PDB file of C-alpha atoms in Angstrom:
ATOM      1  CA  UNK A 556      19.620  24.745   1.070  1.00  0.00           C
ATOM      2  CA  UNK A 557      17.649  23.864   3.861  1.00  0.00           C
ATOM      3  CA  UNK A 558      15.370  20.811   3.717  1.00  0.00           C
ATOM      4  CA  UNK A 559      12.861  19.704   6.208  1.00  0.00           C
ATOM      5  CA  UNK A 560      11.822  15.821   6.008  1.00  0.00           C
ATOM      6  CA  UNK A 561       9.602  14.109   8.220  1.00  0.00           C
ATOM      7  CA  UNK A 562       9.742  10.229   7.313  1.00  0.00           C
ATOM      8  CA  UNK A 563       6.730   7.950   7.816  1.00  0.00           C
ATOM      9  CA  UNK A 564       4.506   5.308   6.616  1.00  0.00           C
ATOM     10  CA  UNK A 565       1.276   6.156   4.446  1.00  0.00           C
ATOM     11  CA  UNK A 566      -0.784   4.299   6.833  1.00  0.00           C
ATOM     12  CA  UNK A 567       0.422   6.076  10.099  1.00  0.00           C
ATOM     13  CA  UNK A 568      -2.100   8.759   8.985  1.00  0.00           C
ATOM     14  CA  UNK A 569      -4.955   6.684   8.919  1.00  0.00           C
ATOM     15  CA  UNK A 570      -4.118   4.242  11.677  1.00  0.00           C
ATOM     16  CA  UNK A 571      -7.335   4.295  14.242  1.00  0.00           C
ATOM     17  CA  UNK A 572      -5.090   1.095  16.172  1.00  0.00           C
ATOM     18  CA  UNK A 573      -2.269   2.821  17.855  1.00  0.00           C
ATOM     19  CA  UNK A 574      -1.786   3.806  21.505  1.00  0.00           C
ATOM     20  CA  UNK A 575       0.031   6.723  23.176  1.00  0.00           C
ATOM     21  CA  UNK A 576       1.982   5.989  26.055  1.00  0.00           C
ATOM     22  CA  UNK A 577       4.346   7.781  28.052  1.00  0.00           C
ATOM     23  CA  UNK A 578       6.854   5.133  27.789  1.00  0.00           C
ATOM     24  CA  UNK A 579       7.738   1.860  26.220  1.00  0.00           C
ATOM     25  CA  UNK A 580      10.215  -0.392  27.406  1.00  0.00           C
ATOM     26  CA  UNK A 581      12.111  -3.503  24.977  1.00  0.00           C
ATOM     27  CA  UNK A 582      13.791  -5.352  27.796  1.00  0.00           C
ATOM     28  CA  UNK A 583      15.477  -7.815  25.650  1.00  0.00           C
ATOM     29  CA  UNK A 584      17.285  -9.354  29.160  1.00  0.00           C
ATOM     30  CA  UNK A 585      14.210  -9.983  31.360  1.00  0.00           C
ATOM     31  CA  UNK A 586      11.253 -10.014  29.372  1.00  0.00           C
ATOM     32  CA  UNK A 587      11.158 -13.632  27.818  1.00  0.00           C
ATOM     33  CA  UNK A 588       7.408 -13.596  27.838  1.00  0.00           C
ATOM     34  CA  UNK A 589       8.116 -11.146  24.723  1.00  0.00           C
ATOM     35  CA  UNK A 590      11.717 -12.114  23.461  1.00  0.00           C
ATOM     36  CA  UNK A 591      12.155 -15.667  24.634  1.00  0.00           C
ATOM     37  CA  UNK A 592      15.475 -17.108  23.550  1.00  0.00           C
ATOM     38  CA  UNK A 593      14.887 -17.978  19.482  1.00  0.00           C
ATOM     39  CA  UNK A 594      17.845 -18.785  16.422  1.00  0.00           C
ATOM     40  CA  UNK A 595      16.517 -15.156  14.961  1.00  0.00           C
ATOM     41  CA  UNK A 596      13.198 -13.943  12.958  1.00  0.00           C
ATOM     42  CA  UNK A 597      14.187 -15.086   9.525  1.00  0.00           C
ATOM     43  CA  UNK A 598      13.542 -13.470   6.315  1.00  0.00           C
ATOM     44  CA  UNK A 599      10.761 -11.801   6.569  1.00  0.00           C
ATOM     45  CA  UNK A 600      10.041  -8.020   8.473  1.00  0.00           C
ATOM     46  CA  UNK A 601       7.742  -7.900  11.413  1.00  0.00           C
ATOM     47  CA  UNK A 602       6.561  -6.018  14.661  1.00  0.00           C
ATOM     48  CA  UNK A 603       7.037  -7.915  17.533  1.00  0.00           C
ATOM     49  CA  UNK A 604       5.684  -5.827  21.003  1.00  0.00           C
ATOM     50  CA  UNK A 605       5.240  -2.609  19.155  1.00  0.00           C
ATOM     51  CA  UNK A 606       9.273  -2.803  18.071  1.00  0.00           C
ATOM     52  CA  UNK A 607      10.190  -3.134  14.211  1.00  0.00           C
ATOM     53  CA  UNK A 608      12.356  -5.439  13.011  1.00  0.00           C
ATOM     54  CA  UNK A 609      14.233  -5.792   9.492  1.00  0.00           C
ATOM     55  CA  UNK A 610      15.975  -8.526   8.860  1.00  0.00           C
ATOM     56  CA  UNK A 611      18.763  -9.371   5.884  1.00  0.00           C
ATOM     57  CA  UNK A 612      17.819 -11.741   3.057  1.00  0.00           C
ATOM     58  CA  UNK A 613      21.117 -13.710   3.249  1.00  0.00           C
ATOM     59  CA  UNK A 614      20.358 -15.532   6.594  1.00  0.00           C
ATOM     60  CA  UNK A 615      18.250 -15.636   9.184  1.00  0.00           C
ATOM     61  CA  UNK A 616      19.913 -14.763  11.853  1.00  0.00           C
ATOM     62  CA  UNK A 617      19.024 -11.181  12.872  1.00  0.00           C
ATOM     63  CA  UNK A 618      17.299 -10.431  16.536  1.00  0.00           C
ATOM     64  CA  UNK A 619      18.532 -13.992  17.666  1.00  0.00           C
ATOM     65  CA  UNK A 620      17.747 -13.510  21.460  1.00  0.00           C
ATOM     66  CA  UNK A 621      20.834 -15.770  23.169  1.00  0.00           C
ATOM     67  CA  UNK A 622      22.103 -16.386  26.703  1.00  0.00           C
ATOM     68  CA  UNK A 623      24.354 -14.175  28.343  1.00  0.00           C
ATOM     69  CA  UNK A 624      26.284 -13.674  31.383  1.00  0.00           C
ATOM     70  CA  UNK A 625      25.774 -10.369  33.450  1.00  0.00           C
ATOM     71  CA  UNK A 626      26.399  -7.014  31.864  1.00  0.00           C
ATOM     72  CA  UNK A 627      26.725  -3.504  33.860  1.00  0.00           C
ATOM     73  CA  UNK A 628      26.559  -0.250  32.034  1.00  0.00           C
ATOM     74  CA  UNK A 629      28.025   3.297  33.570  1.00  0.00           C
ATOM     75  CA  UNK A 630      24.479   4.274  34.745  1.00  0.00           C
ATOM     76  CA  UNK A 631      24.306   1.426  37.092  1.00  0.00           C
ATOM     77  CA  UNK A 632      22.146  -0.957  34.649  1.00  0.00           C
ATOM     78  CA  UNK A 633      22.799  -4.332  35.098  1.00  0.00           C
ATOM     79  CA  UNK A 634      21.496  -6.565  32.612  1.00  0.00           C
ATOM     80  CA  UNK A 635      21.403 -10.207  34.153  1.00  0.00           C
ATOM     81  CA  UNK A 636      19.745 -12.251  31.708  1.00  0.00           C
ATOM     82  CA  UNK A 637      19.776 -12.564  27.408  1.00  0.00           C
ATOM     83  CA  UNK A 638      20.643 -10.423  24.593  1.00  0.00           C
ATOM     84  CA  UNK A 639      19.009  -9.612  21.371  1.00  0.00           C
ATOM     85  CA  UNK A 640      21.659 -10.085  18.590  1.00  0.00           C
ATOM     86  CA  UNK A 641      22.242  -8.191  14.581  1.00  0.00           C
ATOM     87  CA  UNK A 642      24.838 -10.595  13.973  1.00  0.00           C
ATOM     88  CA  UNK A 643      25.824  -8.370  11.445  1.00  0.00           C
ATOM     89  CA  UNK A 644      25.841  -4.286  10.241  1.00  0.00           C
ATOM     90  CA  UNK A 645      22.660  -2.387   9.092  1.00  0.00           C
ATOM     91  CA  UNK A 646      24.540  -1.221   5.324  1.00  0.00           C
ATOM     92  CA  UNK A 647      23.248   2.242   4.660  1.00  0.00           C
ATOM     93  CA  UNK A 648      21.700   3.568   0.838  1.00  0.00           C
ATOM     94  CA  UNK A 649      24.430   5.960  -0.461  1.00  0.00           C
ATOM     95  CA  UNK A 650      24.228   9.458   0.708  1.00  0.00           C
ATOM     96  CA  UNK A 651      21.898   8.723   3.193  1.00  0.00           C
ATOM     97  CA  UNK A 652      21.118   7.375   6.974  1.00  0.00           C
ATOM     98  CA  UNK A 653      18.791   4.997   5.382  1.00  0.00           C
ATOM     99  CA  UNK A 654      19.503   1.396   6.674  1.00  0.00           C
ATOM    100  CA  UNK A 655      18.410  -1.965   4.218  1.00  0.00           C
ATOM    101  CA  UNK A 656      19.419  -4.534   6.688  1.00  0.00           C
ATOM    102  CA  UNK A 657      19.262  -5.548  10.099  1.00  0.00           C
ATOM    103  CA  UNK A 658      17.272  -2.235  11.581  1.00  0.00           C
ATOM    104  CA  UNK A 659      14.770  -1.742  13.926  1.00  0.00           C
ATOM    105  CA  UNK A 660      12.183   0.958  13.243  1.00  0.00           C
ATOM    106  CA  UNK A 661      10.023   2.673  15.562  1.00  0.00           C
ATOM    107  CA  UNK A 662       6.561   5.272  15.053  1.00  0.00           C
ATOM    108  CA  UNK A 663       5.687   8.053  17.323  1.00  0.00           C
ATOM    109  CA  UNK A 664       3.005  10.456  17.212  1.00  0.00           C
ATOM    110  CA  UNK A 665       5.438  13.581  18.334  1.00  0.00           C
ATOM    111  CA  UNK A 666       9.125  14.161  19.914  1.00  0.00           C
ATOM    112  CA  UNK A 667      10.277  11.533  22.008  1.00  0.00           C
ATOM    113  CA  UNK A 668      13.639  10.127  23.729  1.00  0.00           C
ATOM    114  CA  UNK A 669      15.195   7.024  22.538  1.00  0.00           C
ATOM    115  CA  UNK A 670      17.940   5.485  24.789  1.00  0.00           C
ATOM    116  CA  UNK A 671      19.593   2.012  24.113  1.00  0.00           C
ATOM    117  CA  UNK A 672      21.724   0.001  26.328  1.00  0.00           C
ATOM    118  CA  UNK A 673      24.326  -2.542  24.025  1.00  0.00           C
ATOM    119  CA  UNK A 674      27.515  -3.837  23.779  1.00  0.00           C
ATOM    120  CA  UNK A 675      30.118  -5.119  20.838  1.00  0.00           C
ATOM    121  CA  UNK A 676      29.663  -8.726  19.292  1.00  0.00           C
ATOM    122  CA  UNK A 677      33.786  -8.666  19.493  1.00  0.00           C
ATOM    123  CA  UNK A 678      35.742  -8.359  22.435  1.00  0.00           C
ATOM    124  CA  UNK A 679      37.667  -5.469  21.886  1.00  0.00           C
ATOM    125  CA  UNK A 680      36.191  -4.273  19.061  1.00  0.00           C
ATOM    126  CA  UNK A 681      34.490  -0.562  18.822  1.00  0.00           C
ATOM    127  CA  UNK A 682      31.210  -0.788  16.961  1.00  0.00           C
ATOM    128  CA  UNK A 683      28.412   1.838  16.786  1.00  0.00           C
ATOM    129  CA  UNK A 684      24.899   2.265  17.037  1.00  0.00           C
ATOM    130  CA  UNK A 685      22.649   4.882  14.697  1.00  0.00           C
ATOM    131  CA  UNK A 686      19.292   6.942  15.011  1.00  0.00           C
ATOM    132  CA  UNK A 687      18.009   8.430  12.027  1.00  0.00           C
ATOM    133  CA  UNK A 688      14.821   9.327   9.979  1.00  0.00           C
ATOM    134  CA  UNK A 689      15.792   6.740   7.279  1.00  0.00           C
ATOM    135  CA  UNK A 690      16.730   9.412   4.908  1.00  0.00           C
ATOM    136  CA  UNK A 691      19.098  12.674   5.734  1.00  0.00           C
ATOM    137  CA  UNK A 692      19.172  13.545   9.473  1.00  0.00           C
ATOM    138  CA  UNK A 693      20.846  11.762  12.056  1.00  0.00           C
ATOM    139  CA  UNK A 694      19.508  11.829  15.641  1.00  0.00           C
ATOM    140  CA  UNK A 695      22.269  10.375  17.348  1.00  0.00           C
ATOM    141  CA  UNK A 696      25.028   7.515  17.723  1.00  0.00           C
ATOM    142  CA  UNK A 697      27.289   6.301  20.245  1.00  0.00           C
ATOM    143  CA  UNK A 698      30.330   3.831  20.054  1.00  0.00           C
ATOM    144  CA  UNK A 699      31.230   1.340  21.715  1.00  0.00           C
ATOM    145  CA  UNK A 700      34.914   1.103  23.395  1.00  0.00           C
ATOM    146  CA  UNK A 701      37.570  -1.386  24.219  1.00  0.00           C
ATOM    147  CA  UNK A 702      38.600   1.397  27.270  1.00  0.00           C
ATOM    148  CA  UNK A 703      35.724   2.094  28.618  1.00  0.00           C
ATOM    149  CA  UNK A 704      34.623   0.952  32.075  1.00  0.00           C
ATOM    150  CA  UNK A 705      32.511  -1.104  31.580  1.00  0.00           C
ATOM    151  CA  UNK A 706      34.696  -2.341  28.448  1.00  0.00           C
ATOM    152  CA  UNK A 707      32.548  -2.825  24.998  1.00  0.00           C
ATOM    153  CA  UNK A 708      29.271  -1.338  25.970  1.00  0.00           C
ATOM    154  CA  UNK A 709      27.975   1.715  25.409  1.00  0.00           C
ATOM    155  CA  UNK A 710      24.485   3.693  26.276  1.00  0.00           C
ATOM    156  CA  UNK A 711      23.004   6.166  23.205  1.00  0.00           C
ATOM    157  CA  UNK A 712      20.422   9.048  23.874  1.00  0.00           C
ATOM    158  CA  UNK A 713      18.835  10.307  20.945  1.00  0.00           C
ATOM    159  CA  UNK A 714      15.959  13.088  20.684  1.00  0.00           C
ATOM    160  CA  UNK A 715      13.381  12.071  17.775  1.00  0.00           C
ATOM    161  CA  UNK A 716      11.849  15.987  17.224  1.00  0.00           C
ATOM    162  CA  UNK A 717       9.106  15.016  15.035  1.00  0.00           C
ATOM    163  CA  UNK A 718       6.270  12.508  14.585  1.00  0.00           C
ATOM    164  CA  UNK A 719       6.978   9.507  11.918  1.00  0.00           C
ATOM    165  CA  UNK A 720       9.133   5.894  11.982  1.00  0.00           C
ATOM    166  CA  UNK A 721      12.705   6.521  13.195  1.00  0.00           C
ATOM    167  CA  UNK A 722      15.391   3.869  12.456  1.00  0.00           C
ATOM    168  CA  UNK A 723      17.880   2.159  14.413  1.00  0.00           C
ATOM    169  CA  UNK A 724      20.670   0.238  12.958  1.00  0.00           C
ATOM    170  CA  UNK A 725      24.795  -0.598  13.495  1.00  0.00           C
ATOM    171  CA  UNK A 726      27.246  -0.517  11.856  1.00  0.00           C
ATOM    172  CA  UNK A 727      28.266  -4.203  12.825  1.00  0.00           C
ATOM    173  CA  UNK A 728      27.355  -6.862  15.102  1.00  0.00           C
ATOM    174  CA  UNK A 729      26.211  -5.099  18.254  1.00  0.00           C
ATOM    175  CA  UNK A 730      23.896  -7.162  21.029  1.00  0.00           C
ATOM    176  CA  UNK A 731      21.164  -4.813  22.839  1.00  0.00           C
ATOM    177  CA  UNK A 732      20.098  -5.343  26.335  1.00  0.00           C
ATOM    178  CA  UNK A 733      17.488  -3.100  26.600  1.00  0.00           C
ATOM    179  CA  UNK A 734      15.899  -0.051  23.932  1.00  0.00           C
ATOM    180  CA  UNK A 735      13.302   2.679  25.495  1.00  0.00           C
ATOM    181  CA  UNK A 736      11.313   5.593  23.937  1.00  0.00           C
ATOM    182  CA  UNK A 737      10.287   7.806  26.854  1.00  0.00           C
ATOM    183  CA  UNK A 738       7.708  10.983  26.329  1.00  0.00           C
ATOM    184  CA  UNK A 739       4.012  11.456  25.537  1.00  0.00           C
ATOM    185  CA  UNK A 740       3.990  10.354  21.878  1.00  0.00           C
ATOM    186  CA  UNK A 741       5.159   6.997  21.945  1.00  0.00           C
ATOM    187  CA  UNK A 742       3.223   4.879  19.381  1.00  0.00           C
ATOM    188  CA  UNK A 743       2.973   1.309  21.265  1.00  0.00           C
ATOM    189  CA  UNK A 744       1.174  -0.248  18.296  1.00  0.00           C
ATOM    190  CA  UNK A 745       2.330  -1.006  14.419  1.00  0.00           C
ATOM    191  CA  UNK A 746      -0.288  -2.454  12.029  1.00  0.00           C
ATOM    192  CA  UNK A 747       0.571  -4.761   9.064  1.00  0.00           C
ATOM    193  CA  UNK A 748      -0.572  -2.037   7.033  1.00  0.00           C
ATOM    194  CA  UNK A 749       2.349  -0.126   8.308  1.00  0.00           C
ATOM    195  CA  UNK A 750       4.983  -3.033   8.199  1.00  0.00           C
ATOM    196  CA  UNK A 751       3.763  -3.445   4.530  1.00  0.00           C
ATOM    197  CA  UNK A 752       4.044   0.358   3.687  1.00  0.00           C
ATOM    198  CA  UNK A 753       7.934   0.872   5.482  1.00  0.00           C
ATOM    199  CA  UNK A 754       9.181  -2.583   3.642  1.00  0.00           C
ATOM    200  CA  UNK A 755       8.239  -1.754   0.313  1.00  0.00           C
ATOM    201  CA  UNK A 756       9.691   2.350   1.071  1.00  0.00           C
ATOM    202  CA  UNK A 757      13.060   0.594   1.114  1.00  0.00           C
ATOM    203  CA  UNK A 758      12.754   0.164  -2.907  1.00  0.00           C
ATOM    204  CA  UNK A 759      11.640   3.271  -4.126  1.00  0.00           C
ATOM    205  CA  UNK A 760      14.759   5.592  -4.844  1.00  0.00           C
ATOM    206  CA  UNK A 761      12.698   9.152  -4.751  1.00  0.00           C
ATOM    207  CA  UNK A 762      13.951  11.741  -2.221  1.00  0.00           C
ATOM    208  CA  UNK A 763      11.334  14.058  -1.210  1.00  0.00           C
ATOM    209  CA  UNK A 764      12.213  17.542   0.606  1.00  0.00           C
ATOM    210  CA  UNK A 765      11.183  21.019   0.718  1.00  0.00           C
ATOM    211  CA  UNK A 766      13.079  24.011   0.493  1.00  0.00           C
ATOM    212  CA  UNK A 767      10.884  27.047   1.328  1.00  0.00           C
ATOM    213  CA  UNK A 768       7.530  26.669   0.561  1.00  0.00           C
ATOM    214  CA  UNK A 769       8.388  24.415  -2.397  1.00  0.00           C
ATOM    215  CA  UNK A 770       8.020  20.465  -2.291  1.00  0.00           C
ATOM    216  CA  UNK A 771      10.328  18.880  -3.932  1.00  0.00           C
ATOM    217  CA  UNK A 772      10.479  15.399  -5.391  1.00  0.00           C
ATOM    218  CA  UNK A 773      13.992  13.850  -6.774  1.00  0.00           C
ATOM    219  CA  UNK A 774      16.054  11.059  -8.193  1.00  0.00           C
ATOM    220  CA  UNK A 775      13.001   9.322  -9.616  1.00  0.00           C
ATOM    221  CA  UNK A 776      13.368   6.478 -11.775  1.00  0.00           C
ATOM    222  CA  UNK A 777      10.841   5.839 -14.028  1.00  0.00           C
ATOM    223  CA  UNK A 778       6.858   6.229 -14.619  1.00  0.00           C
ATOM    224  CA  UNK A 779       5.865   7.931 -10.473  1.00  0.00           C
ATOM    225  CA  UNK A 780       2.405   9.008  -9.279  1.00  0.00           C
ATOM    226  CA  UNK A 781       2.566  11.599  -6.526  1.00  0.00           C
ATOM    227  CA  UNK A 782      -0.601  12.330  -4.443  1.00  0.00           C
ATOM    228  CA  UNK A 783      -0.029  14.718  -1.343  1.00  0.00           C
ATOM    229  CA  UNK A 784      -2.224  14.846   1.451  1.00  0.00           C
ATOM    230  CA  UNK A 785      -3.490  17.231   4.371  1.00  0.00           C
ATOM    231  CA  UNK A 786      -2.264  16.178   7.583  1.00  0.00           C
ATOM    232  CA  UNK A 787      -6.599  15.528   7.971  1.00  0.00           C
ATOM    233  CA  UNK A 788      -6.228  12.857   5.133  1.00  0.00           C
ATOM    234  CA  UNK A 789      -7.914  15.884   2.504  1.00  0.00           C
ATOM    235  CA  UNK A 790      -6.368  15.408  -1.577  1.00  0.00           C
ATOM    236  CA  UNK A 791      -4.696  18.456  -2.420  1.00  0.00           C
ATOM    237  CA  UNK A 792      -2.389  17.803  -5.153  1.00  0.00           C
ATOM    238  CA  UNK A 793      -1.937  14.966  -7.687  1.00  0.00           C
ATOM    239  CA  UNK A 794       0.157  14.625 -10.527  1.00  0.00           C
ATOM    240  CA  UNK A 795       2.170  11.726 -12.888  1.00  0.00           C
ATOM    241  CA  UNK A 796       5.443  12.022 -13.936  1.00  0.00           C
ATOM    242  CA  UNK A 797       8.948  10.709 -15.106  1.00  0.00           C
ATOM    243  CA  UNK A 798      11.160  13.207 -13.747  1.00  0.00           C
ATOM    244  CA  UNK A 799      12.165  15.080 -11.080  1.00  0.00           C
ATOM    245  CA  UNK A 800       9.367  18.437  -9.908  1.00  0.00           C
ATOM    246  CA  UNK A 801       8.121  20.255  -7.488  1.00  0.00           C
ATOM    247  CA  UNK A 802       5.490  22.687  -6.797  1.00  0.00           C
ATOM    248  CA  UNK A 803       4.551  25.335  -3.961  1.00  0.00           C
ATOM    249  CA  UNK A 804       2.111  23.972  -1.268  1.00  0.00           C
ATOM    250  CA  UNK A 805       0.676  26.416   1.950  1.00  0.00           C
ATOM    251  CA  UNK A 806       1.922  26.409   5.651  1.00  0.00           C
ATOM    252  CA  UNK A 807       0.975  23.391   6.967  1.00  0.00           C
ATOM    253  CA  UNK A 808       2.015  19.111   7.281  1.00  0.00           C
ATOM    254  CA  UNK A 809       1.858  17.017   4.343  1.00  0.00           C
ATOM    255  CA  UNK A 810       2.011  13.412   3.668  1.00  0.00           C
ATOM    256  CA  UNK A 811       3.593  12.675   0.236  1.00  0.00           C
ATOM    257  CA  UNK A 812       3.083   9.675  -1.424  1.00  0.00           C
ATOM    258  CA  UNK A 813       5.198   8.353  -3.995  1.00  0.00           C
ATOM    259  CA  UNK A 814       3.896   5.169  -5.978  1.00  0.00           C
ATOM    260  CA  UNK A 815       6.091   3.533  -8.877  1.00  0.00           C
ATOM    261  CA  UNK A 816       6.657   0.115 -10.235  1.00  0.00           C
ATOM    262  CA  UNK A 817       8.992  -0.801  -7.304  1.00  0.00           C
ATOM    263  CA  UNK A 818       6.785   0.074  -4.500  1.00  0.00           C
ATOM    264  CA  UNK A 819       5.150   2.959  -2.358  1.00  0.00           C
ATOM    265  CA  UNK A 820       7.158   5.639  -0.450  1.00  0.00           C
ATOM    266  CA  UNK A 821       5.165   8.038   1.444  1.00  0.00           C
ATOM    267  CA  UNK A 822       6.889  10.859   3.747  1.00  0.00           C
ATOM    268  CA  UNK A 823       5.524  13.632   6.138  1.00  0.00           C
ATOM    269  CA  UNK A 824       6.801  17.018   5.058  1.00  0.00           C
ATOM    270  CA  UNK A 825       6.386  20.520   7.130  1.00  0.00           C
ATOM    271  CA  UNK A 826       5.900  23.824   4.930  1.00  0.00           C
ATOM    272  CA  UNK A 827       6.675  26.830   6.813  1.00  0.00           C
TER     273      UNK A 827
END
């Protein structure tokens, strides 16, 4: 079965706030105008400089921006000045590339290239870095490695094909040097609106795919309202139920949205 999904936050749609721009750069080592040297962002999600940042409930600790001594990477990058720290792994939903911890999230308009330069929080230690769509494709990862010249870092290139909120997490404590989205449809603006929508995504179970020219909406969990949207913000189908269903829609992109007791989900599907 093939399934398309296009993840992204309701309120992407009706944003009227965010930029293009050909490129955006998070220079995490330089730039302490932006990411001056802090203990980490606490508890609570937020966009700092266009980037998204989820923390862990637990502690406090995530995106901690620390000194550090000089780090080159096998492009010729040398990072001279901080790092922005997890402290910790990104733990995944089950089945999926969906992270609930630690992540950073990012919204373009269209494809774009993502490219990260980080190394391991352990000497020695091989720890790796993921790009997904928060749900079931993976865009890319790279690990680091002990043998590697230069030892523990590592550089991942990821193509993001679509327009929506990517996700990048690790699967332990990594510390990033620099992150970059490069192409004509980077999104250089997040509203709260957004931040609220993506947060609350995290609780809602439903998976929402199409196979054909069928949408389908599964694993639901209880009492779910489903409105689905023109890509032009026009109501074409609405509907309440308990279980799982789907229903044929026309060629064209749709934004689901998924409301239950636990939150909103909303998700940009393609019918072919």
């Amino acid at each position: 079965m093939k399934k398309s999904i296009l993840f992204a936050a309701a309120s992407f749609l009706f944003s009227a706030f965010s930029l293009n721009a050909q490129s955006k750069t998070w220079d995490f080592s330089n730039d302490t105008a932006n990411w001056p040297i802090n203990a980490g962002i606490g508890n609570t999600p937020m966009v700092k400089d266009g980037l998204g940042l989820f923390p862990i409930s637990t502690n406090t600790n995530f995106a901690a921006i620390t000194n550090s001594s000089q780090v080159s990477f096998s492009d010729g990058y040398v990072a001279t000045g901080n790092r922005l720290q997890t402290n910790g792994g990104g733990a995944v939903s089950t089945g999926t590339y969906h992270p609930t911890q630690r992540y950073f999230f990012i919204e373009v308009s269209g494809p774009v290239t993502f490219k990260a330069w980080y190394k391991a929080g352990s000497t020695g230690a091989v720890r790796t870095t993921f790009v997904s769509n928060g749900y079931a494709t993976l865009y890319g990862s790279a690990a680091t490695s002990p043998a590697a010249s230069p030892a523990d870092t590592a550089i991942l290139t990821a193509t993001i094909p679509t327009a929506g909120t990517f996700y990048v997490y690790t699967d332990a404590a990594i510390n990033f040097y620099k992150m970059e989205v490069s192409g004509a449809n980077v999104v250089t603006t997040l509203n709260s609106n957004q931040l609220s929508a993506i947060d609350s995504s995290v609780k809602v179970s439903a998976n929402i795919f199409t196979n054909g020219s069928d949408l389908h909406i599964a694993n639901l969990s209880g009492n779910t309202k489903v409105n689905v949207y023109t890509a032009n913000g026009a109501l074409v189908k609405t509907l309440e139920t308990k279980s799982d269903v789907n229903f044929g829609l026309k060629t064209g992109l749709y934004i689901v949205n998924v409301q239950t007791d636990k939150g909103v989900k909303s998700q940009k599907v393609l019918i072919k």
